[in-house]
Coordinates of C-alpha atoms (C1' of nucleotides) in Angstrom, one line a residue:
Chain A
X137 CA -53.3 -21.1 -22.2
X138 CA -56.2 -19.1 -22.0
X139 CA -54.3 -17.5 -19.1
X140 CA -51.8 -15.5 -21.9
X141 CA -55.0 -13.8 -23.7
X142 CA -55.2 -12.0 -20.4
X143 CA -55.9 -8.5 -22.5
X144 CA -58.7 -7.9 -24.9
X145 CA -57.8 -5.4 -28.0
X146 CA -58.8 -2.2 -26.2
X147 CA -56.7 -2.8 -23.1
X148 CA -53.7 -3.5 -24.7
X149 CA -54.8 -0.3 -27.0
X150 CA -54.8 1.5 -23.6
X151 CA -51.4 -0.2 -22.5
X152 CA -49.5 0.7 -25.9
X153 CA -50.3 4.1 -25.6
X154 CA -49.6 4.7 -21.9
X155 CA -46.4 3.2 -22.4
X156 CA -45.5 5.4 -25.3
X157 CA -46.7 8.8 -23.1
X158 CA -45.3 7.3 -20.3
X159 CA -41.7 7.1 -21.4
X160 CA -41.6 10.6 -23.7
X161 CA -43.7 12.5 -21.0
X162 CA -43.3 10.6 -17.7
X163 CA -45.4 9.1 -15.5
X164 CA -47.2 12.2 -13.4
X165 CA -47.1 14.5 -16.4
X166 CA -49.1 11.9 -18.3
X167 CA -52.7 12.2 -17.6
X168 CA -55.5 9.8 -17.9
X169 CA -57.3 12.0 -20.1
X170 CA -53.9 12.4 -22.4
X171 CA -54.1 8.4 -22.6
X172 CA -57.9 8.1 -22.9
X173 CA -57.7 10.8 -25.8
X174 CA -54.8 9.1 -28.0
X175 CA -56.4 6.1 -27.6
X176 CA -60.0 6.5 -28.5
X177 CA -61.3 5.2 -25.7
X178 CA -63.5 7.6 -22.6
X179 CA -61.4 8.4 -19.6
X180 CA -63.3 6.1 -17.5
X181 CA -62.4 3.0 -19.4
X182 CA -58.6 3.1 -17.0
X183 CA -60.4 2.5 -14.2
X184 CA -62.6 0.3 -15.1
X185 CA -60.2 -1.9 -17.0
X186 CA -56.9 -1.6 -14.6
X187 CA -58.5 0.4 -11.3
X188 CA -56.2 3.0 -11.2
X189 CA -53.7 5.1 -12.9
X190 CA -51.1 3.4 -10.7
X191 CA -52.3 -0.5 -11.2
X192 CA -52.2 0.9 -15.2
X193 CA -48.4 1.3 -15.0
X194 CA -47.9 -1.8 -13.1
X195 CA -50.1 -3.6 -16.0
X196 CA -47.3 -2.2 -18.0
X197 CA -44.4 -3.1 -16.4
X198 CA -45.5 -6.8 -15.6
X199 CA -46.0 -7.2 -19.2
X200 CA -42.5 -6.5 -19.8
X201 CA -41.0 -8.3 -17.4
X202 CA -42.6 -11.4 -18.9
X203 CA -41.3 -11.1 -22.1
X204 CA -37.5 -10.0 -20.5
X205 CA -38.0 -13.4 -18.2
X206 CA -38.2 -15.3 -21.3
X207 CA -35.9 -14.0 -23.2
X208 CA -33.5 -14.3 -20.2
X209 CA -34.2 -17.7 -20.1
X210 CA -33.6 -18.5 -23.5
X211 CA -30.3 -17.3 -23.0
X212 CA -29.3 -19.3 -19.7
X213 CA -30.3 -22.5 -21.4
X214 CA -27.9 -21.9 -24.6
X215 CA -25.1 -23.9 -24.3
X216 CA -21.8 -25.0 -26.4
X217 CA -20.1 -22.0 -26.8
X218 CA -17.4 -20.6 -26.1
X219 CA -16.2 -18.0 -23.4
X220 CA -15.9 -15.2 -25.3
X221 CA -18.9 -16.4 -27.6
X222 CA -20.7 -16.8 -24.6
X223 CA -20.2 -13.0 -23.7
X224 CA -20.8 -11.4 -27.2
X225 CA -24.2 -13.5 -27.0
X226 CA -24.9 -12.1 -23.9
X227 CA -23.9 -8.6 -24.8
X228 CA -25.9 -9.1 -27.8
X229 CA -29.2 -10.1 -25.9
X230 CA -28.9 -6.7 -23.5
X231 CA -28.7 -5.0 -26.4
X232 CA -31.3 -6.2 -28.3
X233 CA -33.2 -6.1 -25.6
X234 CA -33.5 -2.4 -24.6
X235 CA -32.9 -1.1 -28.5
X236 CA -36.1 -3.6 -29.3
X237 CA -38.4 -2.3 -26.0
X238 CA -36.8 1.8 -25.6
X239 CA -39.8 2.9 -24.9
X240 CA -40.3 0.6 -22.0
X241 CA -36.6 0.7 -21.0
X242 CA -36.8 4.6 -21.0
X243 CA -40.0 4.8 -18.7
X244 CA -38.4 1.7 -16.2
X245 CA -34.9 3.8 -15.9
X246 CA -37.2 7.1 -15.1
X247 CA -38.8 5.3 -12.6
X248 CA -36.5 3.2 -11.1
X249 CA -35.1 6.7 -9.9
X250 CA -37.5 7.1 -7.1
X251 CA -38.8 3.9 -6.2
X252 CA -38.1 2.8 -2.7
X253 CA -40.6 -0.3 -2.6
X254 CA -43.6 -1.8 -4.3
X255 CA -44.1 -4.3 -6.9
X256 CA -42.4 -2.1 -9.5
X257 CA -39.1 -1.6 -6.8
X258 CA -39.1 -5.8 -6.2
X259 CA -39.3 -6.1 -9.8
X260 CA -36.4 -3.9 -11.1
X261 CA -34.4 -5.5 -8.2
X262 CA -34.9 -9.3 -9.4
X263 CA -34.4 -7.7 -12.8
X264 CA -30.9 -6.2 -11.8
X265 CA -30.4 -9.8 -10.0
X266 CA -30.9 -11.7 -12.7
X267 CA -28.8 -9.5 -14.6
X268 CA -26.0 -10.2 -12.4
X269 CA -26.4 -13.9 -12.6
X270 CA -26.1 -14.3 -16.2
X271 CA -22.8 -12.1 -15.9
X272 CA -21.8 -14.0 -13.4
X273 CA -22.3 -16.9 -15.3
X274 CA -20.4 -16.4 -18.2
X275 CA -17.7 -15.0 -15.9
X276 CA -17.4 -17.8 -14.1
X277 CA -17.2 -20.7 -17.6
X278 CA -14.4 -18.0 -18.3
X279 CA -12.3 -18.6 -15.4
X280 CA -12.5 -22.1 -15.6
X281 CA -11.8 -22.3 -19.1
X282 CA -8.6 -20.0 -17.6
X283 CA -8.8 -18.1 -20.6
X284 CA -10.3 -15.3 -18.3
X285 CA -8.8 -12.9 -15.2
X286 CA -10.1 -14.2 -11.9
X287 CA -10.4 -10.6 -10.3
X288 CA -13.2 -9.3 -12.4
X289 CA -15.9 -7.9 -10.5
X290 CA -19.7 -8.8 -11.7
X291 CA -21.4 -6.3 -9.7
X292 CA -18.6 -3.6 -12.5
X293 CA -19.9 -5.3 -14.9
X294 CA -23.6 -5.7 -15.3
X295 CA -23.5 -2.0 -14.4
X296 CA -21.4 -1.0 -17.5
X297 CA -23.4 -3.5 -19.6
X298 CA -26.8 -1.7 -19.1
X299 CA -25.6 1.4 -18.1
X300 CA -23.8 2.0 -21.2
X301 CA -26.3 0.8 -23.7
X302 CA -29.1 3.0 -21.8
X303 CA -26.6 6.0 -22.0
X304 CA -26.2 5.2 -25.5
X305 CA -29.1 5.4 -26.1
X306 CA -29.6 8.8 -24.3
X307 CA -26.9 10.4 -26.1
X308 CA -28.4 9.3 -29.3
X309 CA -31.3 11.0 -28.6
X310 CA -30.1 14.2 -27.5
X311 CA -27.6 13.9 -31.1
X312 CA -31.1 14.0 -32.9
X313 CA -33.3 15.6 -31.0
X314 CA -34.1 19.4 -33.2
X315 CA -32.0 17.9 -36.3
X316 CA -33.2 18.6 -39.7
X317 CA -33.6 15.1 -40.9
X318 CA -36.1 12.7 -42.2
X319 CA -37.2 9.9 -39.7
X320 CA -35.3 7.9 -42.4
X321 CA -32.2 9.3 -41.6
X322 CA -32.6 9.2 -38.0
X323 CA -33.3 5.9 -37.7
X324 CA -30.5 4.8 -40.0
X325 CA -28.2 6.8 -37.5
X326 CA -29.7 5.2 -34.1
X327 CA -29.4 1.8 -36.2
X328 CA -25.5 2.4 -36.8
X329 CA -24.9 3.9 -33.1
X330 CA -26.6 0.3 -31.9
X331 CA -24.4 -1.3 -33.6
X332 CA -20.7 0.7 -32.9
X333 CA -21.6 0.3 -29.3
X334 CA -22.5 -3.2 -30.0
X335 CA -19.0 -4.1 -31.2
X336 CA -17.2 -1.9 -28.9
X337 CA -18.8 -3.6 -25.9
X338 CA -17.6 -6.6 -26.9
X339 CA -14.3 -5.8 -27.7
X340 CA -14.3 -3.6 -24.2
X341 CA -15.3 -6.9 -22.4
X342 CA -13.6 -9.2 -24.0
X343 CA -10.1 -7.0 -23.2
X344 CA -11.0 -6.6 -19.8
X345 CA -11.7 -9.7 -18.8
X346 CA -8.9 -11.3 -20.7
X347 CA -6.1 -8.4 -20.1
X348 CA -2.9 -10.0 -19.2
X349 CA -1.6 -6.9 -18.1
X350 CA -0.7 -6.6 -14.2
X351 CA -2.6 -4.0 -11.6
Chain B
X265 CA -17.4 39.8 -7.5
X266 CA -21.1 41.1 -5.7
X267 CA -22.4 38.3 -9.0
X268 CA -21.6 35.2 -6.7
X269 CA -23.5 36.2 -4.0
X270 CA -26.4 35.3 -6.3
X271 CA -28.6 33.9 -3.3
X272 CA -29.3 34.6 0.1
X273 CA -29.3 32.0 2.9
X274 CA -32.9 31.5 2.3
X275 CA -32.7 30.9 -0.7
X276 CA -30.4 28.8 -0.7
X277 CA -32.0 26.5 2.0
X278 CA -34.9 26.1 -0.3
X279 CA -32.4 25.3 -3.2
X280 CA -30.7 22.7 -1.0
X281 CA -34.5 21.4 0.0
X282 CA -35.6 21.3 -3.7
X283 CA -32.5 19.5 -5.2
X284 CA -33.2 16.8 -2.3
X285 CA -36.7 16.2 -3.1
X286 CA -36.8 16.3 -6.4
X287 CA -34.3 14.2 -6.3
X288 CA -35.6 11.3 -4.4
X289 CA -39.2 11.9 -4.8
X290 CA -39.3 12.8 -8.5
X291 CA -39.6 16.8 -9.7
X292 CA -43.5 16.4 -10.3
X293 CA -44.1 14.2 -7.2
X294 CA -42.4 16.9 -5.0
X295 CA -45.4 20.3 -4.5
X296 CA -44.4 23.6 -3.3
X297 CA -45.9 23.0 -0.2
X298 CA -43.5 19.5 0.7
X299 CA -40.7 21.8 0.1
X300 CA -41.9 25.0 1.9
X301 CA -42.2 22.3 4.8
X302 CA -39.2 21.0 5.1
X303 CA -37.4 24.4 4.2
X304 CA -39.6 26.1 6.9
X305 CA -40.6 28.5 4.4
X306 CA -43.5 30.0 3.6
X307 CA -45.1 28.1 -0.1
X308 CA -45.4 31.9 -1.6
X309 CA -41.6 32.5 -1.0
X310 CA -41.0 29.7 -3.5
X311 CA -42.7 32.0 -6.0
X312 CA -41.0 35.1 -4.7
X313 CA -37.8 34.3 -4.8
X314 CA -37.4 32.2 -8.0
X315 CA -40.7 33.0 -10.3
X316 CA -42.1 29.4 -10.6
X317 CA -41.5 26.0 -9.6
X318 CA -39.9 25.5 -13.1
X319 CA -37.5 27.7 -12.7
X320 CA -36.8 26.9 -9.0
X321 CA -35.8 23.6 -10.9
X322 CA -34.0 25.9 -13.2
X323 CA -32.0 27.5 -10.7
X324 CA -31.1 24.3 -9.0
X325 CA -29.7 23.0 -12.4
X326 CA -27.8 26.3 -13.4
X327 CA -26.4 26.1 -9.6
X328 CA -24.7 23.1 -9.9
X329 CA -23.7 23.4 -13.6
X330 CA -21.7 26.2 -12.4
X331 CA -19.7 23.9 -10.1
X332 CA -19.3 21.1 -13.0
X333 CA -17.9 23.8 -16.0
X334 CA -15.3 24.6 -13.7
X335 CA -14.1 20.9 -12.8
X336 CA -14.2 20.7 -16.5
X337 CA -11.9 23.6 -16.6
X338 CA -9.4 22.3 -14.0
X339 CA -9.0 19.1 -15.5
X340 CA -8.6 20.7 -19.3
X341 CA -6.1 22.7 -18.2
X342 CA -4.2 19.7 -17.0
X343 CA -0.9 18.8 -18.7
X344 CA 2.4 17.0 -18.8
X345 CA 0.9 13.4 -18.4
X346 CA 1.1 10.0 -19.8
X347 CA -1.6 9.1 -21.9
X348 CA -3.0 6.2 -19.6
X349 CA -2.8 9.1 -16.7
X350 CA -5.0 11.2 -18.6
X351 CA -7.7 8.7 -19.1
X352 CA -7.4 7.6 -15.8
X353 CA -7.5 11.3 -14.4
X354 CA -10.4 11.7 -16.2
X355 CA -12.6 8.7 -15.0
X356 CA -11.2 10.0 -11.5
X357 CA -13.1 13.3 -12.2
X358 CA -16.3 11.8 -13.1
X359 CA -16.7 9.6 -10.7
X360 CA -15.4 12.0 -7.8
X361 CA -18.3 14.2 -9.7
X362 CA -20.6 12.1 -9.8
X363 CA -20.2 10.7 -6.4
X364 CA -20.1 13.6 -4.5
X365 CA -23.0 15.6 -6.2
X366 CA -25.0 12.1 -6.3
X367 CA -28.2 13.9 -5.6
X368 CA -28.0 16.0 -8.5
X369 CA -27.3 13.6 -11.1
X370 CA -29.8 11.6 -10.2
X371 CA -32.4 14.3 -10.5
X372 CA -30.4 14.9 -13.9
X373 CA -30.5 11.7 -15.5
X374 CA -34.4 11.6 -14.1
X375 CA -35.4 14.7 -15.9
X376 CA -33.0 14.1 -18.8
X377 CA -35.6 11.3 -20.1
X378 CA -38.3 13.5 -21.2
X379 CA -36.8 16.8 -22.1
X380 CA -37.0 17.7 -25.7
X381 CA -36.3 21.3 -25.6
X382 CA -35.7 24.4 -23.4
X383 CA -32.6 25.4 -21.4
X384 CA -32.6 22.2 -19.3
X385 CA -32.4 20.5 -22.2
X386 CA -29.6 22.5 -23.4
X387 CA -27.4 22.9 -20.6
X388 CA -27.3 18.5 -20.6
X389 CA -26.6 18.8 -24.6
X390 CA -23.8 21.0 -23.7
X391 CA -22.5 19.2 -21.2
X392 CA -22.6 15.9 -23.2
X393 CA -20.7 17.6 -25.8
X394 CA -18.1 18.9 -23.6
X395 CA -18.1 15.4 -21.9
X396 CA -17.4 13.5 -25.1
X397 CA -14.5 16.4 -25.9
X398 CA -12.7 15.5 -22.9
X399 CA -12.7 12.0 -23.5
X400 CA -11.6 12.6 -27.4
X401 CA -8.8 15.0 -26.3
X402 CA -7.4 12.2 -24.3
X403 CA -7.9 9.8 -26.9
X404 CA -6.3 11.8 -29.2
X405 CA -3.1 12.3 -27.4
X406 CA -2.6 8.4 -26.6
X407 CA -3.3 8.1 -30.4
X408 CA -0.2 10.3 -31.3
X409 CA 2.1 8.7 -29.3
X410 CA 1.0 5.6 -30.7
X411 CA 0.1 3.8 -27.1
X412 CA -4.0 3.9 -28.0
X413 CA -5.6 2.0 -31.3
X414 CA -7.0 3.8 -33.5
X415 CA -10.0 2.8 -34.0
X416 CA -11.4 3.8 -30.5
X417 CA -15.4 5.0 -30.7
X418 CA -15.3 8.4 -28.7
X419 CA -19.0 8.4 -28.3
X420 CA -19.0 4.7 -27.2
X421 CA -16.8 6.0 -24.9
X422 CA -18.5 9.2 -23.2
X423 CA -21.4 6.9 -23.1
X424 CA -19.8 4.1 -21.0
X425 CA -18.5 6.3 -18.7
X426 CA -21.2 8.5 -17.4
X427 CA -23.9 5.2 -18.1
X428 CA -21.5 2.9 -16.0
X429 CA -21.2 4.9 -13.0
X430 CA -24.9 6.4 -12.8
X431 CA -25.9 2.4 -13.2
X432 CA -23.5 1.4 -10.3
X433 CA -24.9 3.9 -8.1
X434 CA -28.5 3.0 -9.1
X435 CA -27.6 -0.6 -8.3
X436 CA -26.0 -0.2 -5.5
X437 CA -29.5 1.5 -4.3
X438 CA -31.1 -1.0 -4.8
X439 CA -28.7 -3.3 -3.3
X440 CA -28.8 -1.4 -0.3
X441 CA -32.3 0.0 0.0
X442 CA -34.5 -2.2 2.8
X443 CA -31.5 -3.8 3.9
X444 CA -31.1 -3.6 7.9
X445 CA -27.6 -1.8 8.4
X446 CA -26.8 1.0 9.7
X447 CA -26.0 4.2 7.8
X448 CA -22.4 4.1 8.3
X449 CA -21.8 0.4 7.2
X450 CA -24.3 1.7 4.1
X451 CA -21.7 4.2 3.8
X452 CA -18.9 1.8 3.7
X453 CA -20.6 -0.4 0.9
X454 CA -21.6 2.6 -0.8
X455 CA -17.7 4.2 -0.8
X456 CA -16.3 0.9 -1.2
X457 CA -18.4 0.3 -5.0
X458 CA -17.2 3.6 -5.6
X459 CA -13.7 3.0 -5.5
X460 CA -14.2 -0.5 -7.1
X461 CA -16.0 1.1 -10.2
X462 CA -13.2 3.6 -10.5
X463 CA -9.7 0.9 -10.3
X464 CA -12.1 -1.5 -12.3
X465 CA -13.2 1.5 -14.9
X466 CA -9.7 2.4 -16.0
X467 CA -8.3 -1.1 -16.3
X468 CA -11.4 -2.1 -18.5
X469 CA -10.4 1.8 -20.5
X470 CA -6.8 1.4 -20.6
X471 CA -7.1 -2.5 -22.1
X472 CA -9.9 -1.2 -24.5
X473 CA -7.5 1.6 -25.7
X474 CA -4.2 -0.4 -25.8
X475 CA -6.0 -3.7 -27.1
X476 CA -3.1 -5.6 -29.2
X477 CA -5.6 -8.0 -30.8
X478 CA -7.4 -8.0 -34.3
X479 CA -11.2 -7.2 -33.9
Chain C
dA210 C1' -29.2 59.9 16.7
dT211 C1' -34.1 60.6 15.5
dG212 C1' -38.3 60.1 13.2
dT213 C1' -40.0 59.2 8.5
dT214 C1' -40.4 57.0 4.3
dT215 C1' -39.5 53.4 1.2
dT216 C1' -38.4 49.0 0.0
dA217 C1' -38.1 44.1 1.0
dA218 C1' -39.6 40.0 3.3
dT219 C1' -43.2 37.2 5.1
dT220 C1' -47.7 35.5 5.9
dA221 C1' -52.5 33.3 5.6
dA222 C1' -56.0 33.0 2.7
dA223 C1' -58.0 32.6 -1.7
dC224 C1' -58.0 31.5 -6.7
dG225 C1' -58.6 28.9 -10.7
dT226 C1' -57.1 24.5 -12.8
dT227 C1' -56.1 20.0 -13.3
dT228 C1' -56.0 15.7 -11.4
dG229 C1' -57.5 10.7 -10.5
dT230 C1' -61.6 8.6 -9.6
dT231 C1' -66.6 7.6 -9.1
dT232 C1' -71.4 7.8 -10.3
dA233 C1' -75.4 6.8 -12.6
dA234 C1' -77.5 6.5 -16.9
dC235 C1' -77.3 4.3 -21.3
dT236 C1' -75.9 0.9 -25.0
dT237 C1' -74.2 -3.2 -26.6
dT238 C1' -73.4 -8.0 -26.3
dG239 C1' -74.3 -12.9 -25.2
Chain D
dC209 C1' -83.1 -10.1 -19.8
dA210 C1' -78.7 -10.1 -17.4
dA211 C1' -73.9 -8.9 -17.8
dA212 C1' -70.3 -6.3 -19.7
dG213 C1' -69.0 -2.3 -22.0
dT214 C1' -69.3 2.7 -22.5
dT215 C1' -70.4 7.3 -21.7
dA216 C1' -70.8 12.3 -19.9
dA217 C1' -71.0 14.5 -15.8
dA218 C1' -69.8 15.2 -11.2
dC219 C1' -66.6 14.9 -7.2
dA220 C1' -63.3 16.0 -3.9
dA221 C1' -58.5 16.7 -3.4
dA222 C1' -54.2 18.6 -4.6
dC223 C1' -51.7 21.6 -7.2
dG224 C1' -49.1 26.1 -8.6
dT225 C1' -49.8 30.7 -8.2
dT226 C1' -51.5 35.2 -6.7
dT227 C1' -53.4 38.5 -3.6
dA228 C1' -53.7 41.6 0.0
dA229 C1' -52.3 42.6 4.5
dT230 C1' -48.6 42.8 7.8
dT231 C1' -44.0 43.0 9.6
dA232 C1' -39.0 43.8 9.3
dA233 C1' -35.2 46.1 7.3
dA234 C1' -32.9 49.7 4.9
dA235 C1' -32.5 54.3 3.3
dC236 C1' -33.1 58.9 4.0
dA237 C1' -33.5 63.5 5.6
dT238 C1' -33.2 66.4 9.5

DNA sequence: ATGTTTTAATTAAACGTTTGTTTAACTTTG
DNA sequence: CAAAGTTAAACAAACGTTTAATTAAAACAT
């Protein structure tokens, strides 16, 4: 219980903002005294509260990971649905998922680039494990159901599912990036790509895995 | 003709260096010095040769942006195909590209995150654009024959493919990272998830585009 | 071809900044 | 009064870059 207030106000103040500098700047162009400055607080305050910069970005990244466990979780335990339902919920949870946390998403993908081991490597690779499971999962009802194609390939698909939504996401960006509009505007248009490539994905999937068509 | 030979053998060394650490070590994690060491350089004939370490970065990304216009080229000049064969000769490109220049992109889609402006940020614009314009000149032509639907997302689109191959490679890193094999079986794996993204790519295209069900 | 001059390449050392981290003094809180 | 929180200052290390001196190569005139 007590265990989940594990940060007082001024460390998660110190969290939010690392995460936010983090993802738009990187890692190693983000300073201490960048973080310490946006978040009101004296430079010394990192080390003392998380030790280093380094143990400050794992801070992050285990705080995520909770929340993603859970939501995974949630999702494993629905039941009663459908094959193709089962798919759209799961395509619908990935993309919640990294539209609701970009920022974290954004930093994770950066990083994830040149990690070879370390907490943060064993991490990402239970995340991209788990990942695969659920696919697998749903794949699998599918087939037995025999309303899906037995030679699907997982390891294909849990790549396209969060590869695309991350490009997606990318693209977006880049669309908006130096573009006269108000914030209002802009988030209207990353709202409506969210949900084209919502409904695309599922309709992608859905065709794929239930294509009747020969190779 | 003499504008080709834009760089001398030691330049190009340090080029070849650069583009290898930046790309598994991260552009900021990698100093001067790491790649005057490996190159067997002198660290002031970075600076000589190419100004800065910014725009040794720069050179490394105008380099091999070079090699990608002109596969872009080749493949728009392409004609008398079906409409399935240009979509499939198209995810053939990309993934040939991006498997064979696998280093780059991943020092691409690592620096891609945090740019907001300058010419690094506009050379990956433009070739996002250009991307998405040979997907939607394939598109097109299956449309006026009447073999595609029509109400394909072309941004979706661009987006899946570049997302879904960088993420299979990514995984497949991590897959393969730590595992005890040697370099030619990781070679195998690695070749063989190539050549499983691309046959599963353009069946999961092709039933996307030629989808005969209601949405 | 030769000796001379000019340019280019290469080097070790030094420069000024910035970095993450620590210290030691001070203040607030329980 | 003891513990936790907070601060400004200091620290050493690493960084990108420049300097000034030296060597190699090229160009040139004789």
């Amino acid at each position: 219980m007590t265990e989940m207030v594990q940060y007082n106000e001024k460390q998660q103040q110190i969290m939010a903002i690392a995460l936010r500098l983090f993802a738009e700047n990187g890692y190693d162009k983000t300073s201490i005294r960048d973080i310490a400055r946006e978040a009101e607080v004296n430079v010394a305050m990192v080390s003392y509260y998380f030790g280093s910069k380094d143990k400050l970005l794992e801070a992050v990244f285990i705080n995520h990971f909770k929340f993603i466990r859970s939501a995974f979780k949630t999702i494993l335990n629905q039941r009663n649905d459908s094959a193709t339902e089962k798919v759209s919920k799961i395509i619908d949870m990935f993309v919640d998922m990294l539209a609701d946390r970009q920022l974290f998403h954004r930093l994770m993908i950066r990083e994830s680039g040149i990690l070879k081991q370390g907490p943060l490597f064993d991490m990402i690779k239970e995340m991209k494990t788990v990942n695969r499971r659920l696919v697998e999962k749903a794949v699998k009802n599918g087939q037995r159901l025999g309303v899906f194609r037995t030679d699907v390939d997982v390891f294909f698909m849990s790549s396209v599912l969060i590869g695309s939504v991350h490009q997606n996401m990318a693209n977006t960006r880049y669309e908006l990036e130096h573009r006269n509009i108000t914030e209002e505007q802009r988030e209207t248009i990353k709202h409506e790509r969210t949900e084209t490539l919502r409904t695309h994905l599922k309709r992608m999937f859905i065709a794929y895995l239930t294509d009747p068509s020969n190779v």
